[in-house]
Amino acid sequence: GLGEHRAKAERMFSLMDGFLKNDPISLQKDILHHVEYTVARSRFSFDDFEAYQALAHTVRDRLIERWHDTHIYFKRTKPKRLYFLSLEFLMGRSLSNSVINLGIEDQCAEALNQLGFEFEVVAEQEGDAALGNGGLARLSACQMDSLATLDYPAWGYGLRYEYGLFRQIIVDGFQHEKPDYWLNFGNPWEIERIHVTYEVKFYGTVEEVEMNGEKQKVWIPGETVEAVAYDNPIPGYGTRNTINLRLWAAKPSSKFDLEAYNTGDYINSVVNRQNAETISNVLYPDDRSHQGKELRLKQQYFFVSASLQDIMRRFKEEHTNFDELPEKVALHLNDTHPSLSIAEVMRMLVDEEHLGWHKAWDIVCKIFSFTTHTMVTDGEKIPVELLENLLPRHLEILYEINFNFLEEMKKRIGLDYSRLALLSIVEEGAMKSIRMANLAIVCSHTVNGVSKLHLEKLKTKTFKDFYGLYPEKFQCKTNGVSQRRWIVVSNPGLRDLISKWLGTEAWIRDADLLSGLRDHLDNADFHLEWKMVKKVNKMRLAEYIEAMSGVKVSLDAMFDVQVKRIHEYKRQLLNIFGIIHRYNCLKNMDKDSRRKVVPRVCIIGGKAAPGYEIAKKIIKLCHAVAEKINNDTDIGDLLKVVFIPDYNVSVAELVIPGADLSQHLSTAGNEASGTGNMKFLMNGCLLLATADGSTVEIIEEIGEDNLFVFGAKVHEVEKRRQKRLSNLAPLQPAKVPLHFARVLRMVRDGYFGHNDYFKSLCETVEFGFGNDYYLLTSDFGSYLEAQAAADKAFVNQDKWTRMSILSVAGSGRFSSDRTIQDYAESTWKISPCRCPL
Ligand code: 73E
């Protein structure tokens, strides 16, 4: 059984031992060593947190060994490297993930046990690395895991924010933001490289100088800060390969503010030095919105400049001719955030390496690829005014890129000025600005969408004009998530069950093997064990809920979860309205009917961007509704509402395995992909969802009988919006379904208190006001039907279990391994480079 497969896996892993040994005794010695000499506590007396620190350092040593070997091997074989550029990475905790990927979990647990500690408890001491907002950032983290596991010679580059995403605390039902100063207790997972530093320059002027009889532009910068590298080893699973995520921190440069020193204002000049550090200080907490703020632009350029100096240095160490760049370097832009890279590479090649413009441009167009994560047309823009001041030379380069591009377009499409204006990288008008998406599309050899539906919208709407020009550039790379993080780390019970019934752990590297679970679809023992795993996970979650909110929940209830950033388009409001409707139904039922009701625990969690008023009101409404329902003795266990505060990666690892049902309610055409749905799918949780983003492909894969789909389809949304507007003139409240109107009235009239506060929230779905842009009114009926179908299926536990098994069995396609392999082969053109044992 399982023991045998574990033993086989262990033999495979033991081959990967390096200088440091991984048997429990050796691990224990190292843990005690670190307790004494790194943590500086007595080895006879240390607590859970200190045990965590010591174990983390023990694991870190082993990571460093592999990470060295991997890079020595890469250096020797000089493969084409992928550089994954992203301003956000949501890594979460590292201990469990590392220990699993190194294949030393049992040994570590045993080593700790003998010292009187429990691995799970020790692992929970770790705080999350939350250097990102939501889906985009967690996707980067899953993709790093896949890149390492599949042996690709890749590097991740990002920023080492000192304050990660704010911590959400709830006071009286309202969200408050608290700074996440995550480095307070040290970070054993990073390696500070004090000698890997680069100068990053800002401001100043551009001057023209004569060089070898030719006129040449030079940038005379006005301010210099230093970028220091912090390296974060990313171990692959079932391989020795351990790749690097290099994050930059800003430090004052020795050249900083030289002027002030010379004029003698010593104190002020030292104080001013601190300004340099503010660059990498704090992560912008807005998911999806872009503000034209100078600090944000500074962050972007700081990141881009340091990363590209590092990349070019490595290239020049191995190669002499820039013609080789496209064969040796792939630069990937994770959304538009790092797309200043394009101007920066041009500047380096033209101004510093003295290549001709056209030659440089030719190279640049062969090295960049771009993934867009958004559905909206109005993407990231940088005000020209800001650029002119902060990066004057880059602005010139951007103008020149645009000039050449528009000249080429004129030849292709003629003097159609309105079309040219749409294509232009420069947006004229009240606020002249650079359109980062246009820049990225023009310069990248591939533009990737994150789901089939998303790509379709890119082609026909968002970037329609560009698609007409470069149809071959547009490709679909449906997102995926790592089964290492989202099953192996977060759901060990399910991991063991899957391995036992598949007879192998090979699915941890090859998720397609999960389809083998279908062979046991009707096996009663399998069903029993499957339900048992879910039950244990629900117990864990129930304990957490009680600890967080004081609400006791019944394990017989259906655990219904919606966790993600709070956004109008994600329609948490639809969920809450559905809950209120359910409450009304229960109140109106007689005793007999109540006995047949499936009890529910409705769990909602997520952060609202600090400036997003409506999102914050949704959080408050959730609490107000919970307060009312949970305290209604008439309702009891039939309905409970819980808001889980501070939703983040480690909370997700607890919540997702314990969910029976998960909700993904975005109005069709708004969620580019969605990745939460895939995590729930892998954990045998049924989905209740609109046909949006990647859910469309989940439906394709598991069949619409195995989840609960509702709501307007993409092609219907436009029509409904129009219809909704034509209803405006004669204001026809009769068109609003009765149930919906009643729920809305309750909120508006203060049934849950705070009616003044909720007024503007209600107005978003009312005609004559917000006009219900996200179509809650027209989707409500269909939503309730899907909910009823879920209730009905839950009563039949055999059927439910089958659906649950089929969900996991169909989740292989949504592994980030599949996504990454596709990118590697068709976009980046890189090959595996496996470090020998
Ligand atoms: O649909 C998700 C997608 O699954 C999308 O909203 C999200 O990216 C996920 C991964 O592909 C996303 N995040 C951002 N844009 N799209 C974003 C924009 C600005 C700042 C931070 C994040």
PDB file of C-alpha atoms and ligand atoms in Angstrom, residues 88 133 135-136 139 286-290 296 335 337 373-374 450 479 569-570 670-675, ligand 1:
ATOM      1  CA  GLU A  88       4.205  40.629  -7.168  1.00  0.00           C
ATOM      2  CA  ASN A 133      -2.327  41.212  -3.918  1.00  0.00           C
ATOM      3  CA  GLY A 135      -4.531  35.864  -8.149  1.00  0.00           C
ATOM      4  CA  LEU A 136      -1.792  37.387 -10.281  1.00  0.00           C
ATOM      5  CA  LEU A 139       0.025  32.599  -9.956  1.00  0.00           C
ATOM      6  CA  ASP A 286      -4.837  47.764  -5.338  1.00  0.00           C
ATOM      7  CA  ASP A 287      -5.852  44.737  -7.263  1.00  0.00           C
ATOM      8  CA  ARG A 288      -6.695  45.709 -10.860  1.00  0.00           C
ATOM      9  CA  SER A 289      -6.491  49.468 -10.573  1.00  0.00           C
ATOM     10  CA  HIS A 290      -3.533  51.533 -11.684  1.00  0.00           C
ATOM     11  CA  ARG A 296       4.824  53.393  -8.074  1.00  0.00           C
ATOM     12  CA  ASP A 335       1.293  41.976 -16.922  1.00  0.00           C
ATOM     13  CA  HIS A 337       3.855  46.346 -14.545  1.00  0.00           C
ATOM     14  CA  HIS A 373      -4.293  39.346 -16.819  1.00  0.00           C
ATOM     15  CA  THR A 374      -6.992  41.868 -17.391  1.00  0.00           C
ATOM     16  CA  VAL A 450      -4.861  33.471 -19.203  1.00  0.00           C
ATOM     17  CA  ASN A 479      -3.601  29.434 -15.844  1.00  0.00           C
ATOM     18  CA  TYR A 569     -17.474  42.222 -10.404  1.00  0.00           C
ATOM     19  CA  LYS A 570     -16.829  39.158  -8.247  1.00  0.00           C
ATOM     20  CA  ASN A 670     -15.047  39.916 -16.158  1.00  0.00           C
ATOM     21  CA  GLU A 671     -12.731  37.354 -14.569  1.00  0.00           C
ATOM     22  CA  ALA A 672      -9.780  36.874 -16.902  1.00  0.00           C
ATOM     23  CA  SER A 673      -9.139  33.424 -15.518  1.00  0.00           C
ATOM     24  CA  GLY A 674      -9.637  32.875 -11.817  1.00  0.00           C
ATOM     25  CA  THR A 675      -7.387  30.366 -10.077  1.00  0.00           C
TER      26      THR A 675
HETATM   27  O1  73E B   1      -8.759  36.682 -13.186  1.00  0.00           O
HETATM   28  C1  73E B   1      -7.606  36.947 -12.425  1.00  0.00           C
HETATM   29  C2  73E B   1      -6.505  35.973 -12.841  1.00  0.00           C
HETATM   30  O2  73E B   1      -6.853  34.654 -12.498  1.00  0.00           O
HETATM   31  C3  73E B   1      -7.146  38.383 -12.660  1.00  0.00           C
HETATM   32  O3  73E B   1      -8.135  39.280 -12.194  1.00  0.00           O
HETATM   33  C4  73E B   1      -5.843  38.637 -11.926  1.00  0.00           C
HETATM   34  O4  73E B   1      -4.867  37.700 -12.426  1.00  0.00           O
HETATM   35  C5  73E B   1      -5.200  36.347 -12.175  1.00  0.00           C
HETATM   36  C6  73E B   1      -4.068  35.479 -12.674  1.00  0.00           C
HETATM   37  O5  73E B   1      -4.000  35.474 -14.064  1.00  0.00           O
HETATM   38  C7  73E B   1      -5.347  40.023 -12.096  1.00  0.00           C
HETATM   39  N1  73E B   1      -4.655  40.750 -11.179  1.00  0.00           N
HETATM   40  C8  73E B   1      -4.381  41.925 -11.718  1.00  0.00           C
HETATM   41  N2  73E B   1      -4.880  41.963 -12.937  1.00  0.00           N
HETATM   42  N3  73E B   1      -5.496  40.777 -13.170  1.00  0.00           N
HETATM   43  C9  73E B   1      -3.650  43.026 -11.073  1.00  0.00           C
HETATM   44  C10 73E B   1      -3.601  44.292 -11.648  1.00  0.00           C
HETATM   45  C11 73E B   1      -2.916  45.317 -11.031  1.00  0.00           C
HETATM   46  C12 73E B   1      -2.268  45.095  -9.834  1.00  0.00           C
HETATM   47  C13 73E B   1      -2.306  43.844  -9.253  1.00  0.00           C
HETATM   48  C14 73E B   1      -3.000  42.811  -9.872  1.00  0.00           C
END
